[in-house]
Structure formats: C-alpha cells, structure tokens
C-alpha cells in the first residue's frame, strides 16, 4: 500500500483534532475529485512499519480525538489488507479514540457480503470504524455548505449503530 499524506492535526475530516491518513489508489475516479493524483495506487510513499509507528505516535496525545482514513480509497482491496492491521492496533492501543473513514463506495450496497468491495477483512475493518462517510463525490451535487462531505448524495453514517441495528443510522444530516 502507498499513501499520499499524513496530517497530524487535521480539523476538517471529522470531529475534533485528528490524525488523517490519505491512502493511494482509487478505482472510483469521481469527476471533480479534489485529489485525482491519489487514484494512482503507487502515488506518494510506500506504507511501512515506520509509517504505522508515525501514525500511532501522532495519535498519542490527549488533544487528538481520533484517526480518519481517506484517499484515494481505503476500501480498495489492496488497501484493506494493510488498513485492517493499523485499525486493529489503533483500537488496541487507544480504545478511547474514534475512527472515521471516507469511501466512494456505498455502505449498504458495496461494503456488505456480496458487495463489490466486500473481502476477507472488510467486516473487521468496518467493526473498528465509528463514523463512515459513504458515496461517490458527484460534481453536480456538490455543496460547500455540507459538513464533512462534498456532495449531497454522500451520507455521514453512525456505523456502530448501523451495524448493531441493521438499519442505516445517520450520524448527522
């Protein structure tokens, strides 16, 4: 897996001050994407054990609320293999920190058994995520007044409650 950037004090991609990992690789290729360079699976730097430690060290501060994953696309199969290890370690090391993830895939269509991005570790990854912002960016539905999303079709899901109830539960409108 490659990554494009790590932000250690991000206030734009989730609530509170966050550590944000921008992974590389995306097959969605949304028209109007704000980071089309991240579509390339080899964009940026290789993700290594040192990268993981850098993220864990950045999370180890009381003012950091949690971790956010975006990209690129965290749910590309190539990225899921590494991200599951990171998320497992984050939850073990910092159980009080929350995890947000962005995806251009639609949770209840693509990230469920039989969905196009359901793989051997998808369920475990989803179990660690508190808030999932799902859906492709649609340029024609772009709205800069939206909180934590770029287009009106995207949803901010309370993923823990969505999984628990089996129904879509919005974190915010």
Short mmCIF file of N, CA and C in Angstrom, two decimals:
data_model
loop_
_atom_site.label_atom_id
_atom_site.label_comp_id
_atom_site.label_asym_id
_atom_site.label_seq_id
_atom_site.Cartn_x
_atom_site.Cartn_y
_atom_site.Cartn_z
N UNK A 1 0.85 -1.17 0.00
CA UNK A 1 0.00 0.00 0.00
C UNK A 1 0.90 1.24 0.00
N UNK A 2 0.44 2.26 -0.68
CA UNK A 2 1.09 3.56 -0.69
C UNK A 2 0.16 4.58 -0.05
N UNK A 3 0.74 5.69 0.37
CA UNK A 3 -0.07 6.77 0.92
C UNK A 3 0.46 8.10 0.41
N UNK A 4 -0.45 9.06 0.34
CA UNK A 4 -0.08 10.37 -0.17
C UNK A 4 0.29 11.36 0.90
N UNK A 5 -0.32 11.23 2.09
CA UNK A 5 -0.08 12.23 3.12
C UNK A 5 -0.57 11.71 4.47
N UNK A 6 0.03 12.25 5.52
CA UNK A 6 -0.44 12.07 6.88
C UNK A 6 -0.56 13.47 7.47
N UNK A 7 -1.75 13.82 7.92
CA UNK A 7 -1.93 15.09 8.62
C UNK A 7 -2.03 14.76 10.10
N UNK A 8 -1.26 15.47 10.92
CA UNK A 8 -1.20 15.14 12.34
C UNK A 8 -2.07 16.03 13.22
N UNK A 9 -2.64 17.08 12.65
CA UNK A 9 -3.54 17.97 13.39
C UNK A 9 -4.63 18.46 12.45
N UNK A 10 -5.43 17.54 11.96
CA UNK A 10 -6.46 17.83 10.97
C UNK A 10 -7.77 18.19 11.67
N UNK A 11 -8.40 19.27 11.26
CA UNK A 11 -9.69 19.64 11.84
C UNK A 11 -10.80 19.65 10.80
N UNK A 12 -10.52 19.18 9.59
CA UNK A 12 -11.50 19.22 8.50
C UNK A 12 -12.17 17.88 8.22
N UNK A 13 -11.56 16.77 8.60
CA UNK A 13 -12.02 15.46 8.16
C UNK A 13 -12.56 14.61 9.30
N UNK A 14 -13.45 15.21 10.08
CA UNK A 14 -14.05 14.54 11.23
C UNK A 14 -14.07 15.50 12.40
N UNK A 15 -14.74 15.08 13.46
CA UNK A 15 -14.87 15.95 14.63
C UNK A 15 -13.58 15.99 15.44
N UNK A 16 -13.32 17.15 16.03
CA UNK A 16 -12.14 17.32 16.86
C UNK A 16 -10.86 17.40 16.05
N UNK A 17 -9.75 17.33 16.75
CA UNK A 17 -8.45 17.33 16.10
C UNK A 17 -8.08 15.88 15.83
N UNK A 18 -7.67 15.59 14.60
CA UNK A 18 -7.50 14.21 14.17
C UNK A 18 -6.16 13.99 13.47
N UNK A 19 -5.76 12.75 13.45
CA UNK A 19 -4.67 12.30 12.59
C UNK A 19 -5.36 11.72 11.36
N UNK A 20 -4.90 12.12 10.18
CA UNK A 20 -5.55 11.70 8.94
C UNK A 20 -4.54 11.03 8.02
N UNK A 21 -4.92 9.86 7.53
CA UNK A 21 -4.10 9.12 6.58
C UNK A 21 -4.79 9.12 5.23
N UNK A 22 -4.11 9.66 4.23
CA UNK A 22 -4.60 9.67 2.86
C UNK A 22 -3.95 8.52 2.10
N UNK A 23 -4.68 7.44 1.89
CA UNK A 23 -4.13 6.29 1.19
C UNK A 23 -4.18 6.53 -0.32
N UNK A 24 -3.38 5.76 -1.06
CA UNK A 24 -3.34 5.88 -2.51
C UNK A 24 -4.10 4.75 -3.17
N UNK A 25 -4.64 5.04 -4.34
CA UNK A 25 -5.37 4.05 -5.12
C UNK A 25 -6.86 4.24 -5.03
N UNK A 26 -7.48 4.45 -6.19
CA UNK A 26 -8.94 4.58 -6.23
C UNK A 26 -9.44 4.26 -7.63
N UNK A 27 -10.37 3.33 -7.70
CA UNK A 27 -10.96 2.97 -8.99
C UNK A 27 -12.26 3.71 -9.25
N UNK A 28 -12.74 4.49 -8.28
CA UNK A 28 -13.99 5.24 -8.48
C UNK A 28 -13.81 6.39 -9.46
N UNK A 29 -12.66 7.06 -9.39
CA UNK A 29 -12.32 8.16 -10.30
C UNK A 29 -13.48 9.15 -10.48
N UNK A 30 -13.97 9.68 -9.37
CA UNK A 30 -15.11 10.61 -9.41
C UNK A 30 -14.75 11.89 -10.17
N UNK A 31 -15.61 12.29 -11.06
CA UNK A 31 -15.44 13.56 -11.78
C UNK A 31 -15.43 14.69 -10.75
N UNK A 32 -14.42 15.55 -10.83
CA UNK A 32 -14.33 16.68 -9.90
C UNK A 32 -13.65 16.33 -8.59
N UNK A 33 -13.06 15.16 -8.49
CA UNK A 33 -12.35 14.73 -7.27
C UNK A 33 -11.33 15.80 -6.87
N UNK A 34 -11.22 16.08 -5.56
CA UNK A 34 -10.28 17.10 -5.13
C UNK A 34 -8.84 16.59 -5.05
N UNK A 35 -8.63 15.28 -5.24
CA UNK A 35 -7.27 14.73 -5.21
C UNK A 35 -7.09 13.63 -6.26
N UNK A 36 -7.26 13.92 -7.52
CA UNK A 36 -7.16 12.86 -8.53
C UNK A 36 -5.80 12.18 -8.58
N UNK A 37 -4.76 12.85 -8.09
CA UNK A 37 -3.44 12.21 -8.07
C UNK A 37 -3.44 10.95 -7.20
N UNK A 38 -4.34 10.88 -6.24
CA UNK A 38 -4.40 9.72 -5.34
C UNK A 38 -5.08 8.51 -5.97
N UNK A 39 -5.58 8.62 -7.18
CA UNK A 39 -6.16 7.46 -7.85
C UNK A 39 -5.09 6.42 -8.17
N UNK A 40 -3.87 6.88 -8.38
CA UNK A 40 -2.74 6.01 -8.71
C UNK A 40 -2.36 5.20 -7.46
N UNK A 41 -2.34 3.89 -7.57
CA UNK A 41 -2.03 3.02 -6.43
C UNK A 41 -0.58 3.16 -5.96
N UNK A 42 0.28 3.76 -6.76
CA UNK A 42 1.68 3.95 -6.37
C UNK A 42 2.01 5.41 -6.09
N UNK A 43 1.00 6.25 -5.92
CA UNK A 43 1.21 7.66 -5.61
C UNK A 43 1.77 7.81 -4.19
N UNK A 44 2.72 8.70 -4.03
CA UNK A 44 3.23 9.01 -2.70
C UNK A 44 4.35 8.09 -2.27
N UNK A 45 4.24 7.63 -1.03
CA UNK A 45 5.30 6.82 -0.42
C UNK A 45 4.76 5.45 -0.02
N UNK A 46 5.65 4.46 0.01
CA UNK A 46 5.22 3.15 0.49
C UNK A 46 4.84 3.21 1.98
N UNK A 47 3.77 2.53 2.33
CA UNK A 47 3.35 2.42 3.73
C UNK A 47 4.19 1.32 4.37
N UNK A 48 4.88 1.66 5.46
CA UNK A 48 5.82 0.74 6.11
C UNK A 48 5.51 0.63 7.60
N UNK A 49 6.25 -0.20 8.29
CA UNK A 49 6.13 -0.29 9.75
C UNK A 49 6.45 1.06 10.39
N UNK A 50 7.38 1.80 9.80
CA UNK A 50 7.72 3.13 10.32
C UNK A 50 6.55 4.10 10.13
N UNK A 51 5.83 3.97 9.02
CA UNK A 51 4.66 4.81 8.79
C UNK A 51 3.60 4.53 9.85
N UNK A 52 3.36 3.24 10.10
CA UNK A 52 2.39 2.87 11.13
C UNK A 52 2.78 3.46 12.48
N UNK A 53 4.05 3.37 12.83
CA UNK A 53 4.51 3.91 14.11
C UNK A 53 4.36 5.43 14.15
N UNK A 54 4.60 6.09 13.03
CA UNK A 54 4.41 7.54 12.97
C UNK A 54 2.96 7.91 13.27
N UNK A 55 2.02 7.14 12.73
CA UNK A 55 0.60 7.39 12.98
C UNK A 55 0.26 7.14 14.45
N UNK A 56 0.75 6.04 14.99
CA UNK A 56 0.49 5.73 16.41
C UNK A 56 1.08 6.80 17.32
N UNK A 57 2.28 7.26 17.02
CA UNK A 57 2.90 8.33 17.82
C UNK A 57 2.08 9.62 17.73
N UNK A 58 1.59 9.93 16.55
CA UNK A 58 0.78 11.15 16.37
C UNK A 58 -0.54 11.07 17.13
N UNK A 59 -1.09 9.86 17.25
CA UNK A 59 -2.34 9.67 18.00
C UNK A 59 -2.15 9.76 19.50
N UNK A 60 -0.92 9.61 19.96
CA UNK A 60 -0.63 9.51 21.38
C UNK A 60 -0.53 10.88 22.06
N UNK A 61 -1.57 11.68 21.89
CA UNK A 61 -1.67 13.00 22.52
C UNK A 61 -3.11 13.20 22.97
N UNK A 62 -3.31 13.77 24.15
CA UNK A 62 -4.68 13.92 24.66
C UNK A 62 -5.58 14.81 23.80
N UNK A 63 -5.01 15.75 23.06
CA UNK A 63 -5.84 16.64 22.24
C UNK A 63 -6.31 15.98 20.94
N UNK A 64 -5.78 14.81 20.60
CA UNK A 64 -6.18 14.12 19.37
C UNK A 64 -7.39 13.25 19.66
N UNK A 65 -8.49 13.53 18.95
CA UNK A 65 -9.74 12.79 19.17
C UNK A 65 -9.72 11.43 18.47
N UNK A 66 -9.06 11.35 17.31
CA UNK A 66 -9.06 10.07 16.62
C UNK A 66 -8.34 10.08 15.30
N UNK A 67 -8.59 9.02 14.53
CA UNK A 67 -7.97 8.78 13.24
C UNK A 67 -9.02 8.85 12.15
N UNK A 68 -8.64 9.44 11.01
CA UNK A 68 -9.50 9.44 9.84
C UNK A 68 -8.74 8.83 8.67
N UNK A 69 -9.44 7.97 7.92
CA UNK A 69 -8.89 7.37 6.71
C UNK A 69 -9.60 7.97 5.51
N UNK A 70 -8.83 8.41 4.53
CA UNK A 70 -9.40 8.81 3.25
C UNK A 70 -8.38 8.60 2.17
N UNK A 71 -8.62 9.15 1.02
CA UNK A 71 -7.68 8.83 -0.04
C UNK A 71 -7.83 9.72 -1.24
N UNK A 72 -7.60 9.00 -2.31
CA UNK A 72 -7.65 7.60 -2.63
C UNK A 72 -8.91 6.94 -2.06
N UNK A 73 -8.80 5.65 -1.87
CA UNK A 73 -9.95 4.86 -1.41
C UNK A 73 -9.51 3.80 -0.41
N UNK A 74 -9.87 3.98 0.87
CA UNK A 74 -9.50 3.00 1.88
C UNK A 74 -10.04 1.59 1.61
N UNK A 75 -11.17 1.48 0.93
CA UNK A 75 -11.79 0.17 0.74
C UNK A 75 -11.39 -0.56 -0.54
N UNK A 76 -10.39 -0.03 -1.25
CA UNK A 76 -9.82 -0.84 -2.33
C UNK A 76 -9.19 -2.05 -1.67
N UNK A 77 -9.31 -3.22 -2.29
CA UNK A 77 -8.80 -4.45 -1.68
C UNK A 77 -7.33 -4.34 -1.29
N UNK A 78 -6.53 -3.70 -2.13
CA UNK A 78 -5.10 -3.55 -1.85
C UNK A 78 -4.87 -2.78 -0.55
N UNK A 79 -5.75 -1.83 -0.25
CA UNK A 79 -5.60 -1.01 0.96
C UNK A 79 -6.18 -1.70 2.19
N UNK A 80 -7.24 -2.46 2.01
CA UNK A 80 -7.86 -3.13 3.15
C UNK A 80 -6.87 -4.03 3.88
N UNK A 81 -5.99 -4.69 3.13
CA UNK A 81 -5.04 -5.64 3.73
C UNK A 81 -4.13 -4.98 4.76
N UNK A 82 -3.70 -3.76 4.51
CA UNK A 82 -2.84 -3.05 5.46
C UNK A 82 -3.65 -2.29 6.49
N UNK A 83 -4.76 -1.70 6.06
CA UNK A 83 -5.53 -0.87 6.99
C UNK A 83 -6.13 -1.67 8.13
N UNK A 84 -6.50 -2.92 7.88
CA UNK A 84 -7.06 -3.72 8.98
C UNK A 84 -6.03 -3.86 10.11
N UNK A 85 -4.76 -4.01 9.76
CA UNK A 85 -3.72 -4.13 10.78
C UNK A 85 -3.56 -2.82 11.56
N UNK A 86 -3.59 -1.70 10.84
CA UNK A 86 -3.48 -0.40 11.50
C UNK A 86 -4.67 -0.18 12.43
N UNK A 87 -5.87 -0.41 11.95
CA UNK A 87 -7.06 -0.15 12.77
C UNK A 87 -7.09 -1.05 14.00
N UNK A 88 -6.71 -2.29 13.83
CA UNK A 88 -6.65 -3.23 14.96
C UNK A 88 -5.72 -2.67 16.03
N UNK A 89 -4.54 -2.20 15.60
CA UNK A 89 -3.55 -1.67 16.55
C UNK A 89 -4.04 -0.36 17.19
N UNK A 90 -4.69 0.50 16.41
CA UNK A 90 -5.21 1.75 16.96
C UNK A 90 -6.25 1.47 18.04
N UNK A 91 -7.17 0.55 17.78
CA UNK A 91 -8.21 0.25 18.77
C UNK A 91 -7.64 -0.42 20.01
N UNK A 92 -6.60 -1.25 19.84
CA UNK A 92 -5.96 -1.89 21.00
C UNK A 92 -5.20 -0.87 21.84
N UNK A 93 -4.51 0.04 21.17
CA UNK A 93 -3.63 0.99 21.85
C UNK A 93 -4.40 2.19 22.39
N UNK A 94 -5.40 2.65 21.65
CA UNK A 94 -6.15 3.86 22.00
C UNK A 94 -7.66 3.58 21.95
N UNK A 95 -8.19 2.76 22.85
CA UNK A 95 -9.61 2.40 22.77
C UNK A 95 -10.56 3.59 22.90
N UNK A 96 -10.11 4.70 23.46
CA UNK A 96 -10.97 5.87 23.62
C UNK A 96 -10.99 6.80 22.41
N UNK A 97 -10.15 6.54 21.43
CA UNK A 97 -10.11 7.39 20.23
C UNK A 97 -11.08 6.83 19.20
N UNK A 98 -11.73 7.73 18.46
CA UNK A 98 -12.67 7.26 17.44
C UNK A 98 -12.00 7.17 16.07
N UNK A 99 -12.63 6.41 15.20
CA UNK A 99 -12.12 6.22 13.84
C UNK A 99 -13.20 6.61 12.85
N UNK A 100 -12.85 7.49 11.94
CA UNK A 100 -13.70 7.88 10.82
C UNK A 100 -13.05 7.35 9.55
N UNK A 101 -13.89 7.05 8.56
CA UNK A 101 -13.37 6.70 7.25
C UNK A 101 -14.28 7.28 6.18
N UNK A 102 -13.67 7.69 5.11
CA UNK A 102 -14.39 8.13 3.92
C UNK A 102 -14.29 7.04 2.88
N UNK A 103 -15.34 6.87 2.10
CA UNK A 103 -15.32 5.92 1.00
C UNK A 103 -16.22 6.42 -0.13
N UNK A 104 -15.78 6.18 -1.35
CA UNK A 104 -16.61 6.47 -2.51
C UNK A 104 -17.59 5.35 -2.80
N UNK A 105 -17.49 4.27 -2.05
CA UNK A 105 -18.44 3.18 -2.20
C UNK A 105 -19.64 3.43 -1.29
N UNK A 106 -20.74 2.76 -1.58
CA UNK A 106 -21.97 2.91 -0.78
C UNK A 106 -22.02 1.74 0.18
N UNK A 107 -22.10 2.05 1.47
CA UNK A 107 -22.02 1.03 2.52
C UNK A 107 -22.96 -0.15 2.27
N UNK A 108 -24.25 0.11 2.16
CA UNK A 108 -25.24 -0.97 2.13
C UNK A 108 -25.39 -1.62 0.75
N UNK A 109 -24.57 -1.23 -0.19
CA UNK A 109 -24.54 -1.89 -1.49
C UNK A 109 -23.18 -2.54 -1.75
N UNK A 110 -22.10 -1.82 -1.43
CA UNK A 110 -20.76 -2.25 -1.82
C UNK A 110 -19.93 -2.88 -0.71
N UNK A 111 -20.24 -2.54 0.56
CA UNK A 111 -19.40 -2.98 1.68
C UNK A 111 -20.08 -4.03 2.55
N UNK A 112 -21.00 -4.75 1.96
CA UNK A 112 -21.73 -5.83 2.64
C UNK A 112 -21.45 -7.14 1.90
N UNK A 113 -21.72 -8.29 2.54
CA UNK A 113 -21.48 -9.56 1.84
C UNK A 113 -22.11 -9.56 0.44
N UNK A 114 -21.30 -9.92 -0.55
CA UNK A 114 -21.75 -9.90 -1.94
C UNK A 114 -21.50 -8.59 -2.64
N UNK A 115 -21.14 -7.53 -1.89
CA UNK A 115 -20.86 -6.22 -2.48
C UNK A 115 -19.53 -6.19 -3.18
N UNK A 116 -19.33 -5.20 -4.05
CA UNK A 116 -18.12 -5.20 -4.88
C UNK A 116 -16.84 -4.89 -4.12
N UNK A 117 -16.89 -4.41 -2.89
CA UNK A 117 -15.68 -4.20 -2.10
C UNK A 117 -15.74 -4.98 -0.79
N UNK A 118 -16.49 -6.08 -0.77
CA UNK A 118 -16.52 -6.97 0.38
C UNK A 118 -15.43 -8.02 0.19
N UNK A 119 -14.52 -8.09 1.15
CA UNK A 119 -13.43 -9.06 1.08
C UNK A 119 -13.23 -9.73 2.42
N UNK A 120 -12.13 -10.42 2.53
CA UNK A 120 -11.90 -11.24 3.73
C UNK A 120 -11.71 -10.43 5.00
N UNK A 121 -11.32 -9.15 4.92
CA UNK A 121 -11.12 -8.34 6.13
C UNK A 121 -12.10 -7.16 6.23
N UNK A 122 -13.02 -7.03 5.29
CA UNK A 122 -13.93 -5.88 5.27
C UNK A 122 -14.74 -5.79 6.56
N UNK A 123 -15.31 -6.90 7.00
CA UNK A 123 -16.13 -6.88 8.22
C UNK A 123 -15.31 -6.42 9.42
N UNK A 124 -14.09 -6.90 9.53
CA UNK A 124 -13.25 -6.48 10.66
C UNK A 124 -12.95 -4.98 10.57
N UNK A 125 -12.61 -4.50 9.40
CA UNK A 125 -12.36 -3.06 9.23
C UNK A 125 -13.58 -2.26 9.66
N UNK A 126 -14.74 -2.65 9.16
CA UNK A 126 -15.97 -1.92 9.50
C UNK A 126 -16.24 -1.95 11.00
N UNK A 127 -15.87 -3.02 11.67
CA UNK A 127 -16.12 -3.13 13.12
C UNK A 127 -15.33 -2.10 13.93
N UNK A 128 -14.24 -1.59 13.37
CA UNK A 128 -13.42 -0.60 14.07
C UNK A 128 -13.86 0.83 13.79
N UNK A 129 -14.63 1.05 12.74
CA UNK A 129 -14.98 2.41 12.30
C UNK A 129 -16.23 2.89 13.04
N UNK A 130 -16.13 4.10 13.59
CA UNK A 130 -17.26 4.71 14.30
C UNK A 130 -18.15 5.49 13.35
N UNK A 131 -17.55 6.25 12.45
CA UNK A 131 -18.30 7.08 11.50
C UNK A 131 -17.77 6.81 10.10
N UNK A 132 -18.69 6.52 9.19
CA UNK A 132 -18.34 6.26 7.79
C UNK A 132 -19.06 7.29 6.91
N UNK A 133 -18.28 8.02 6.14
CA UNK A 133 -18.85 8.94 5.15
C UNK A 133 -18.81 8.18 3.84
N UNK A 134 -20.00 7.84 3.31
CA UNK A 134 -20.03 6.97 2.13
C UNK A 134 -20.64 7.64 0.92
N UNK A 135 -20.35 7.05 -0.23
CA UNK A 135 -20.91 7.50 -1.50
C UNK A 135 -19.89 8.25 -2.33
N UNK A 136 -20.00 8.12 -3.64
CA UNK A 136 -19.06 8.82 -4.52
C UNK A 136 -19.31 10.32 -4.49
N UNK A 137 -18.27 11.08 -4.75
CA UNK A 137 -18.44 12.51 -4.94
C UNK A 137 -19.12 12.71 -6.29
N UNK A 138 -20.22 13.46 -6.30
CA UNK A 138 -20.96 13.76 -7.53
C UNK A 138 -20.89 15.26 -7.74
N UNK A 139 -20.13 15.65 -8.77
CA UNK A 139 -19.88 17.08 -9.00
C UNK A 139 -21.17 17.88 -9.15
N UNK A 140 -22.17 17.29 -9.79
CA UNK A 140 -23.44 18.00 -9.99
C UNK A 140 -24.21 18.20 -8.68
N UNK A 141 -23.83 17.47 -7.64
CA UNK A 141 -24.48 17.60 -6.33
C UNK A 141 -23.54 18.23 -5.30
N UNK A 142 -22.47 18.85 -5.78
CA UNK A 142 -21.51 19.50 -4.89
C UNK A 142 -22.22 20.60 -4.09
N UNK A 143 -21.89 20.64 -2.79
CA UNK A 143 -22.49 21.65 -1.92
C UNK A 143 -21.45 21.98 -0.85
N UNK A 144 -20.86 23.17 -0.92
CA UNK A 144 -19.80 23.53 0.02
C UNK A 144 -20.33 23.85 1.42
N UNK A 145 -21.62 23.87 1.60
CA UNK A 145 -22.20 24.12 2.92
C UNK A 145 -22.36 22.85 3.75
N UNK A 146 -22.15 21.71 3.14
CA UNK A 146 -22.29 20.44 3.85
C UNK A 146 -21.13 20.24 4.82
N UNK A 147 -21.42 19.60 5.93
CA UNK A 147 -20.40 19.30 6.93
C UNK A 147 -19.84 17.90 6.67
N UNK A 148 -18.52 17.79 6.56
CA UNK A 148 -17.79 16.53 6.42
C UNK A 148 -18.11 15.75 5.15
N UNK A 149 -18.65 16.39 4.15
CA UNK A 149 -18.90 15.72 2.87
C UNK A 149 -18.94 16.76 1.78
N UNK A 150 -18.76 16.31 0.53
CA UNK A 150 -18.64 17.25 -0.57
C UNK A 150 -19.86 17.34 -1.46
N UNK A 151 -20.67 16.27 -1.51
CA UNK A 151 -21.85 16.31 -2.37
C UNK A 151 -23.06 15.74 -1.63
N UNK A 152 -24.23 16.19 -2.05
CA UNK A 152 -25.47 15.91 -1.32
C UNK A 152 -25.87 14.44 -1.29
N UNK A 153 -25.34 13.62 -2.17
CA UNK A 153 -25.65 12.19 -2.15
C UNK A 153 -24.88 11.44 -1.07
N UNK A 154 -23.81 12.03 -0.56
CA UNK A 154 -22.99 11.34 0.43
C UNK A 154 -23.67 11.37 1.80
N UNK A 155 -23.41 10.31 2.58
CA UNK A 155 -24.03 10.19 3.90
C UNK A 155 -22.94 10.11 4.97
N UNK A 156 -23.25 10.66 6.15
CA UNK A 156 -22.38 10.55 7.31
C UNK A 156 -23.07 9.56 8.24
N UNK A 157 -22.56 8.32 8.28
CA UNK A 157 -23.23 7.24 8.98
C UNK A 157 -22.64 6.99 10.36
N UNK A 158 -23.51 6.78 11.34
CA UNK A 158 -23.09 6.24 12.62
C UNK A 158 -22.94 4.75 12.37
N UNK A 159 -21.74 4.32 12.06
CA UNK A 159 -21.54 2.96 11.60
C UNK A 159 -21.78 1.94 12.71
N UNK A 160 -21.40 2.25 13.93
CA UNK A 160 -21.64 1.32 15.04
C UNK A 160 -23.13 1.01 15.17
N UNK A 161 -23.97 2.05 15.14
CA UNK A 161 -25.41 1.85 15.27
C UNK A 161 -26.01 1.21 14.01
N UNK A 162 -25.47 1.56 12.86
CA UNK A 162 -25.93 0.96 11.61
C UNK A 162 -25.70 -0.54 11.63
N UNK A 163 -24.52 -0.96 12.06
CA UNK A 163 -24.21 -2.39 12.14
C UNK A 163 -25.07 -3.06 13.21
N UNK A 164 -25.20 -2.42 14.38
CA UNK A 164 -25.95 -3.00 15.50
C UNK A 164 -27.42 -3.21 15.15
N UNK A 165 -28.04 -2.22 14.49
CA UNK A 165 -29.48 -2.29 14.21
C UNK A 165 -29.81 -2.92 12.88
N UNK A 166 -28.83 -2.99 11.98
CA UNK A 166 -29.11 -3.49 10.63
C UNK A 166 -29.86 -2.49 9.77
N UNK A 167 -29.97 -1.26 10.24
CA UNK A 167 -30.63 -0.17 9.52
C UNK A 167 -29.65 1.00 9.40
N UNK A 168 -29.78 1.77 8.35
CA UNK A 168 -28.93 2.95 8.18
C UNK A 168 -29.26 3.96 9.27
N UNK A 169 -28.24 4.34 10.05
CA UNK A 169 -28.39 5.35 11.10
C UNK A 169 -27.43 6.47 10.76
N UNK A 170 -27.96 7.65 10.51
CA UNK A 170 -27.14 8.80 10.18
C UNK A 170 -26.49 9.37 11.44
N UNK A 171 -25.25 9.75 11.31
CA UNK A 171 -24.53 10.43 12.38
C UNK A 171 -24.93 11.90 12.39
N UNK A 172 -25.10 12.44 11.20
CA UNK A 172 -25.56 13.82 11.04
C UNK A 172 -26.17 13.96 9.66
N UNK A 173 -27.07 14.91 9.52
CA UNK A 173 -27.73 15.17 8.24
C UNK A 173 -26.80 15.88 7.30
#
